[in-house]
Structure formats: C-alpha cells, structure tokens
Amino acid sequence: MKVHDILIVGAGLAGMRAALATSSHLDVALVSKVHPVRSHSVAAQGGINAALGDHDSWEKHAFDTAKGGLYLGDQDAIEAMCREAPGEILDLERLGVIFSRDGQGRIAQRPFGGAGAVRTCYAADRTGHAILHAMYEQLLKRRLFVYEEWYVTALIVENGACRGVVAWDIVHGGLRTIGAKAVILATGGSGRVFFTSTNAVINTGDGMALAYRAGAPLEDMEFVQFHPTTLKDTGILITEGARGEGAYLLNTLGERFMTKYAPEQMELATRSTVSLAIGREIAEGRGVDGCVLLDLRHLGRGRILERLPQIRELSLEFAGVDPIESPIPVRPGAHYQMGGVKTSQWGETELPGLYAAGECACVSVHGANRLGGNSLLETVVFGRRAGTRAADYVRGAAPRTPSEETLRREQARISALWANRGPDRAWQLRDELGKVMSFNMGIFRTRQTMKEAFGKIRALKARAPHVLLQDHGKVFNTGLIQALELGFLVEIAETIIAGALAREESRGAHYRGDFPARDDANWLKHTLAYQAPDGPRLSSAPVTITSFPPQ
Ligand SMILES: Cc1cc2nc3c(=O)[nH]c(=O)nc-3n(C[C@H](O)[C@H](O)[C@H](O)COP(=O)(O)OP(=O)(O)OC[C@H]3O[C@@H](n4cnc5c(N)ncnc54)[C@H](O)[C@@H]3O)c2cc1C
C-alpha cells in the first residue's frame, strides 16, 4: 500500500493550488475522478476578483464581500482573502495565465454584481480555462503524481485522525487504500443536487459527503446560489460578465424591470436580488416562455465578439439565438454552494489530518450570497493556505499505514450494489432528486415546500442503496460511479433541506415566503450539520464580525 505525505482529493483550481503550495521535499499526490483539466473550474467564465485598480482597495473589496453575503461571512477570513488577492493574481500571471489587457497593457478588469469598483480580472469569457491550464503545466513541471480517473469512496479515520482514502480505479476497476499523513479535500461543488443547474454532471458534492460521513460538520448548507442568467432549457451559464459589459434584462413588456427591484445597481445588483427579481417577473406573468430576456444587442458586434465570444457560441449552439441580433432567453438556475465542510482560515476541519479548500469548503467568505468572481479567488487563496498548513502538519509526522478495515467495508458496499435486483436505476433516482430539489427548494421556499421535499428525499435515500447496476464489468463502469454519487447527493440534499427548514428568516440566497425578513437577532449565526443515524443533527456557530457591523 502506498502512503503519501499529503493526498489531495480533487485536481481543480483549489486542489492544484494546494499541491503547488506544498514543499517539493514532501511526497504529494492528487486524486481526480476526471482528467485534471476536465475539472469543473475549467468552465468558469467571467473572472476573478482582486483590488488592483487605483480607485480600489482590499478593504473596499472586503466590505463588498461582507455586505453582499448579508453579513454571514466570517470577516477575518474575508479580510485574509481580499488582502491576498492582488498578490495571488500577480502570481497567477507569473505562472503563465494570459489575462485580457486594457488599452494601457495592464490586466483588464470588468464590473461585476455587488462590487463597488471595477474589480474582476478576466481572460475573455474563458477565465477558468486559462487559469486551470496554466496551473496544470506547473503541476507537470513539479512532476506531481496524479491518480487520474480514480474515485474516492471513503475517508479512512483511525485514532481520531484522517489517515487516507479508499478509492476505486475507474480505468482498471478495483478498490485500493491510499494512505496519507494528511488529506486535503478539493472536490468542488454539489450543483447536481438540483435538476436545473449550471454545474457539470461531476459536481455531486462528494467531498462534502465524505467529510460529513467521517464526522466533520457541514456549515451553512441551506445557502445555495441561484445564478440569475442560465440559458433556457439547458441550465448553461450566461456569465455575469455579460451584464458587466452592459447587457440589459427585459420582461415581456420590454421593460428593464430591475428599475423596480434595485434602481441604483440595476442588472449588477447581487445575484440573490437579481434572481428573486427574475423569479417574480416570471411568476407574475411578465416572463417570456418561462424566461426573461438578456439583451446584448446595443453592445455591438465587435465588443460581443471580443469580450463574450463563448456566450455567443453557446447561445447559437444551444438556443439558436445570435445575441448580436436577438436577446437571449434566460432564467435562474442552481449555481454555487456557499456552504460546505467547515474549515478554519487555513483549511483545517474539525477532524485532525483533514483539510478542505475551494467550493467544497466553507471558510466562510461568501456568507449568504457569493459575489461573482470571488469563488475563483477563494480556490487559489485558500487552496494555497490549506497546502501550506497541511505541509506544516505532516513535517516530522511518522508515516502510519492504515488498516484495511475501511477497504473491506467499501468492498462489501460495492458487492451489495452489484447484487441488487432493481427496479430503480441510479440515473432515474438522480433525476427525481434533482426535480424535487429544483421544484421545492429553489429561489422561493416555504415550510410546506421544504417539508414535502424532506419526505421525498428520505424516501429516495432509502431506495438509493438498492439501485440496479446493469453493467457488472469493472472497466469504466460509469453506472457504478453514478450509483456511488447518488448516495452522496441524497445526503447533501438532506443537509440543505434540514438547514433551510431550521433557518426561519430570509437572507441572501435563502428566501422563505413564510419568513420574508432578515432576522439578525436570532439568525446571525452559522448552521452546522453533523451526520447522525436519523439524518442531520443541527447546531450553530457564531459569525466573526471584525470591521463591518451588519447594516
Ligand atoms: C459555469 C460556471 C461558471 C463559473 N464562473 C465563475 C467565474 O467566472 N468566477 C468565479 O469566481 N467563479 C465562477 N464559478 C464558480 C467556480 O468556477 C467554482 O466554484 C470553482 O472553480 C470550483 O473549483 P474547485 O477547485 O473547488 O473544484 P473543481 O474545479 O470542481 O474540481 C473538483 C475536483 O475534484 C475531483 N473530485 C470530485 N469528487 C471526487 C471523488 N469522489 N474522487 C476523486 N476526485 C473527485 C474532480 O475530479 C475535480 O478534479 C463558475 C461556476 C460554474 C458552474
């Protein structure tokens, strides 16, 4: 059995940044269920925030982030992220990221929602692609080993500490124990809990569920961001960068309806405000075929082709609409999980030897609503911090070979799956789950819709271990991976609903029709969910307020 110093689960931006931050004297490896450059970070479009401009400062960035998150973010972590952002952007550039330029040859920046300054650095509308590929080149240069297309099914916990993982080799088949003195989770988001989602099918909340099953708490899971503009019928993201460049939102009457909801910020109000506004317009009959319209025509052909080429391509290909000539039909869709594995500012979880960074973690910097451009920033800042801290932790620690007990348990679980007789298939239950969550746990929630969702998800949880696997082959058995992911998805869905039911207020992305007001007196606190035999056991933790008292 191989025992590494540090094993990083996930090779997206957070995982790669963590790996590059560790010392070259350590034995560091990464595990990824897909080839590293297929990690979902590659899909990020609009950009990454940093206060680089003469009229901006990290303090202003921190204020916007705290305010945009409705004061639920921990301000010490927010300050760390915003203070370190400019240095991180320059580091990325030195690593080879080709950012778009302004007329003076400096890194160009565009306006994004909820930001009081023009702060979002970008590489056209393919920012994630540009950063991920540059980072991957560095990974190759460092000759870091990647378990490519391996799927982690469980964490190994012995003597109260994380000692490695059990993983399925997707290419050849078979389970293996991979030992490590420290494990960093960087497994990305859980957007596929919802049916209408901007996320790739691989975003199934695995790391969050792995930590939860191992006893670490999940924080603020009820806060799921619904992006205001996803392409009709597909959930494909139309970046906020489009509104940053000046696109309008119109209803069926041709009105720029944001005048009613956010007359000052208009289309660049925070995502939760814009999503709620679109939801209202559609619900009150002023939508267009279940959508509203995003109008870019006045930007002109040249600017659309230069700054938003991918958006044009996606609209043409998936909706048959050329934004140079016609408005794009859009509606809100699940986009980002603000919650995740509870960590310190250095990526430490409550389980010794286990760290988390990126979208799977909750540091927490986004609070109740993430500002666009802050997530890519979070992956690199807190990926680096988690890598640094894990390296300190393992220095001098003796390698300990974990027992094969977790492996045997996982082997038994997979054998039981293969013995199932059906009738359900994993993809059917995943569809059912997504539809329940999109319908009952979307932009508008009430006790009744959430209770109904809870009942349905519990029933799905009971059916999930019995799904039929038609393919009994070991090589590239995608049915098996889907079935394992389904187990994670239902558990994540349960924590979202439990947190949302408990939180009797509206704040940011969590809007309750039965409690429409924000309630700082009772709810300016984090929700924590621990795994228990009957479902999530909830508790709470205080929010760290430093410089910005809630307004
Ligand atoms: C369409 C879209 C556009 C976006 N645009 C922006 C933007 O412009 N600006 C911004 O700030 N944010 C944006 N975001 C959000 C941002 O892209 C993500 O939050 C961020 O990239 C997540 O990075 P990550 O490293 O945490 O995870 P990911 O990049 O998703 O990587 C996760 C990794 O974990 C691995 N993994 C997962 N589970 C397992 C398992 N069980 N076993 C082994 N490996 C596993 C995967 O293979 C992958 O390598 C966007 C999000 C979407 C969906």
PDB file of C-alpha atoms and ligand atoms in Angstrom, residues 9-15 31-34 36 39-48 112 150-152 186-189 198-199 202-203 206-207 210 237 239 335-336 357-360 370 372-377 379 488, ligand 1:
ATOM      1  CA  VAL A   9      -8.647  14.743  -3.437  1.00  0.00           C
ATOM      2  CA  GLY A  10      -9.520  16.931  -6.426  1.00  0.00           C
ATOM      3  CA  ALA A  11      -7.396  18.419  -9.195  1.00  0.00           C
ATOM      4  CA  GLY A  12      -9.388  21.549  -9.996  1.00  0.00           C
ATOM      5  CA  LEU A  13      -8.063  25.000  -9.097  1.00  0.00           C
ATOM      6  CA  ALA A  14      -8.189  24.526  -5.325  1.00  0.00           C
ATOM      7  CA  GLY A  15      -6.512  21.108  -5.449  1.00  0.00           C
ATOM      8  CA  VAL A  31      -6.638  12.011  -6.959  1.00  0.00           C
ATOM      9  CA  SER A  32      -9.220  13.050  -9.513  1.00  0.00           C
ATOM     10  CA  LYS A  33     -12.274  11.311 -10.874  1.00  0.00           C
ATOM     11  CA  VAL A  34     -11.686  13.040 -14.221  1.00  0.00           C
ATOM     12  CA  PRO A  36      -7.388  17.326 -14.168  1.00  0.00           C
ATOM     13  CA  SER A  39     -12.302  19.591 -13.547  1.00  0.00           C
ATOM     14  CA  HIS A  40     -15.210  21.977 -13.362  1.00  0.00           C
ATOM     15  CA  SER A  41     -13.016  25.038 -12.748  1.00  0.00           C
ATOM     16  CA  VAL A  42     -12.408  24.926 -16.494  1.00  0.00           C
ATOM     17  CA  ALA A  43     -15.978  26.162 -17.035  1.00  0.00           C
ATOM     18  CA  ALA A  44     -15.573  29.418 -15.091  1.00  0.00           C
ATOM     19  CA  GLN A  45     -16.285  32.249 -17.458  1.00  0.00           C
ATOM     20  CA  GLY A  46     -16.485  35.777 -16.111  1.00  0.00           C
ATOM     21  CA  GLY A  47     -13.402  36.346 -13.984  1.00  0.00           C
ATOM     22  CA  ILE A  48     -11.577  36.561 -10.672  1.00  0.00           C
ATOM     23  CA  PHE A 112     -19.418  42.510 -11.562  1.00  0.00           C
ATOM     24  CA  TRP A 150      -9.776   7.338  -9.556  1.00  0.00           C
ATOM     25  CA  TYR A 151     -12.925   7.787  -7.483  1.00  0.00           C
ATOM     26  CA  VAL A 152     -12.659   8.268  -3.718  1.00  0.00           C
ATOM     27  CA  ALA A 186     -10.781  19.958  -3.013  1.00  0.00           C
ATOM     28  CA  THR A 187     -13.706  18.206  -4.672  1.00  0.00           C
ATOM     29  CA  GLY A 188     -15.731  21.206  -5.832  1.00  0.00           C
ATOM     30  CA  GLY A 189     -19.449  21.867  -5.625  1.00  0.00           C
ATOM     31  CA  THR A 198     -25.052  25.351 -14.353  1.00  0.00           C
ATOM     32  CA  ASN A 199     -22.807  22.616 -12.973  1.00  0.00           C
ATOM     33  CA  ILE A 202     -19.432  15.506 -11.983  1.00  0.00           C
ATOM     34  CA  ASN A 203     -20.393  18.120  -9.348  1.00  0.00           C
ATOM     35  CA  ASP A 206     -18.588  14.005  -2.972  1.00  0.00           C
ATOM     36  CA  GLY A 207     -16.041  15.716  -0.727  1.00  0.00           C
ATOM     37  CA  LEU A 210     -17.054  12.196   2.550  1.00  0.00           C
ATOM     38  CA  LEU A 237     -24.432  29.641 -17.621  1.00  0.00           C
ATOM     39  CA  THR A 239     -21.863  34.829 -17.361  1.00  0.00           C
ATOM     40  CA  HIS A 335     -25.042  27.505  -9.497  1.00  0.00           C
ATOM     41  CA  TYR A 336     -22.943  27.512  -6.356  1.00  0.00           C
ATOM     42  CA  ALA A 357     -10.469  24.137   0.206  1.00  0.00           C
ATOM     43  CA  GLY A 358     -12.395  25.518  -2.750  1.00  0.00           C
ATOM     44  CA  GLU A 359     -16.108  25.131  -3.323  1.00  0.00           C
ATOM     45  CA  CYS A 360     -16.382  22.010  -1.154  1.00  0.00           C
ATOM     46  CA  ARG A 370     -21.379  34.869  -3.069  1.00  0.00           C
ATOM     47  CA  GLY A 372     -19.306  36.783  -8.762  1.00  0.00           C
ATOM     48  CA  GLY A 373     -15.533  36.466  -9.194  1.00  0.00           C
ATOM     49  CA  ASN A 374     -14.926  35.602  -5.528  1.00  0.00           C
ATOM     50  CA  SER A 375     -15.040  31.849  -5.970  1.00  0.00           C
ATOM     51  CA  LEU A 376     -12.055  31.518  -8.274  1.00  0.00           C
ATOM     52  CA  LEU A 377     -10.273  33.797  -5.827  1.00  0.00           C
ATOM     53  CA  THR A 379      -9.903  28.467  -4.660  1.00  0.00           C
ATOM     54  CA  PHE A 488     -23.552  11.392  -1.739  1.00  0.00           C
TER      55      PHE A 488
HETATM   56  C1  LIG B   1     -20.472  27.512 -15.354  1.00  0.00           C
HETATM   57  C2  LIG B   1     -19.748  28.122 -14.192  1.00  0.00           C
HETATM   58  C3  LIG B   1     -19.069  29.326 -14.336  1.00  0.00           C
HETATM   59  C4  LIG B   1     -18.394  29.900 -13.262  1.00  0.00           C
HETATM   60  N1  LIG B   1     -17.741  31.094 -13.433  1.00  0.00           N
HETATM   61  C5  LIG B   1     -17.069  31.637 -12.381  1.00  0.00           C
HETATM   62  C6  LIG B   1     -16.362  32.861 -12.529  1.00  0.00           C
HETATM   63  O1  LIG B   1     -16.309  33.453 -13.613  1.00  0.00           O
HETATM   64  N2  LIG B   1     -15.740  33.370 -11.437  1.00  0.00           N
HETATM   65  C7  LIG B   1     -15.748  32.744 -10.216  1.00  0.00           C
HETATM   66  O2  LIG B   1     -15.163  33.260  -9.269  1.00  0.00           O
HETATM   67  N3  LIG B   1     -16.401  31.572 -10.070  1.00  0.00           N
HETATM   68  C8  LIG B   1     -17.053  31.000 -11.105  1.00  0.00           C
HETATM   69  N4  LIG B   1     -17.708  29.813 -10.942  1.00  0.00           N
HETATM   70  C9  LIG B   1     -17.500  29.042  -9.710  1.00  0.00           C
HETATM   71  C10 LIG B   1     -16.114  28.391  -9.751  1.00  0.00           C
HETATM   72  O3  LIG B   1     -15.792  28.032 -11.070  1.00  0.00           O
HETATM   73  C11 LIG B   1     -16.038  27.115  -8.895  1.00  0.00           C
HETATM   74  O4  LIG B   1     -16.565  27.366  -7.624  1.00  0.00           O
HETATM   75  C12 LIG B   1     -14.587  26.684  -8.735  1.00  0.00           C
HETATM   76  O5  LIG B   1     -13.942  26.590  -9.985  1.00  0.00           O
HETATM   77  C13 LIG B   1     -14.503  25.350  -8.007  1.00  0.00           C
HETATM   78  O6  LIG B   1     -13.155  24.936  -8.010  1.00  0.00           O
HETATM   79  P1  LIG B   1     -12.687  23.715  -7.115  1.00  0.00           P
HETATM   80  O7  LIG B   1     -11.231  23.571  -7.317  1.00  0.00           O
HETATM   81  O8  LIG B   1     -13.199  23.887  -5.737  1.00  0.00           O
HETATM   82  O9  LIG B   1     -13.456  22.439  -7.733  1.00  0.00           O
HETATM   83  P2  LIG B   1     -13.481  21.813  -9.215  1.00  0.00           P
HETATM   84  O10 LIG B   1     -12.766  22.614 -10.212  1.00  0.00           O
HETATM   85  O11 LIG B   1     -14.903  21.468  -9.479  1.00  0.00           O
HETATM   86  O12 LIG B   1     -12.653  20.477  -9.044  1.00  0.00           O
HETATM   87  C14 LIG B   1     -13.131  19.388  -8.296  1.00  0.00           C
HETATM   88  C15 LIG B   1     -12.141  18.249  -8.424  1.00  0.00           C
HETATM   89  O13 LIG B   1     -12.498  17.214  -7.511  1.00  0.00           O
HETATM   90  C16 LIG B   1     -12.449  15.949  -8.166  1.00  0.00           C
HETATM   91  N5  LIG B   1     -13.361  15.051  -7.463  1.00  0.00           N
HETATM   92  C17 LIG B   1     -14.618  15.300  -7.028  1.00  0.00           C
HETATM   93  N6  LIG B   1     -15.121  14.227  -6.378  1.00  0.00           N
HETATM   94  C18 LIG B   1     -14.159  13.284  -6.404  1.00  0.00           C
HETATM   95  C19 LIG B   1     -14.074  11.950  -5.910  1.00  0.00           C
HETATM   96  N7  LIG B   1     -15.077  11.373  -5.249  1.00  0.00           N
HETATM   97  N8  LIG B   1     -12.930  11.264  -6.130  1.00  0.00           N
HETATM   98  C20 LIG B   1     -11.889  11.816  -6.805  1.00  0.00           C
HETATM   99  N9  LIG B   1     -11.924  13.085  -7.289  1.00  0.00           N
HETATM  100  C21 LIG B   1     -13.039  13.797  -7.089  1.00  0.00           C
HETATM  101  C22 LIG B   1     -12.815  16.264  -9.597  1.00  0.00           C
HETATM  102  O14 LIG B   1     -12.339  15.266 -10.467  1.00  0.00           O
HETATM  103  C23 LIG B   1     -12.091  17.600  -9.788  1.00  0.00           C
HETATM  104  O15 LIG B   1     -10.743  17.367 -10.138  1.00  0.00           O
HETATM  105  C24 LIG B   1     -18.408  29.249 -12.011  1.00  0.00           C
HETATM  106  C25 LIG B   1     -19.094  28.059 -11.851  1.00  0.00           C
HETATM  107  C26 LIG B   1     -19.780  27.498 -12.924  1.00  0.00           C
HETATM  108  C27 LIG B   1     -20.551  26.240 -12.704  1.00  0.00           C
END
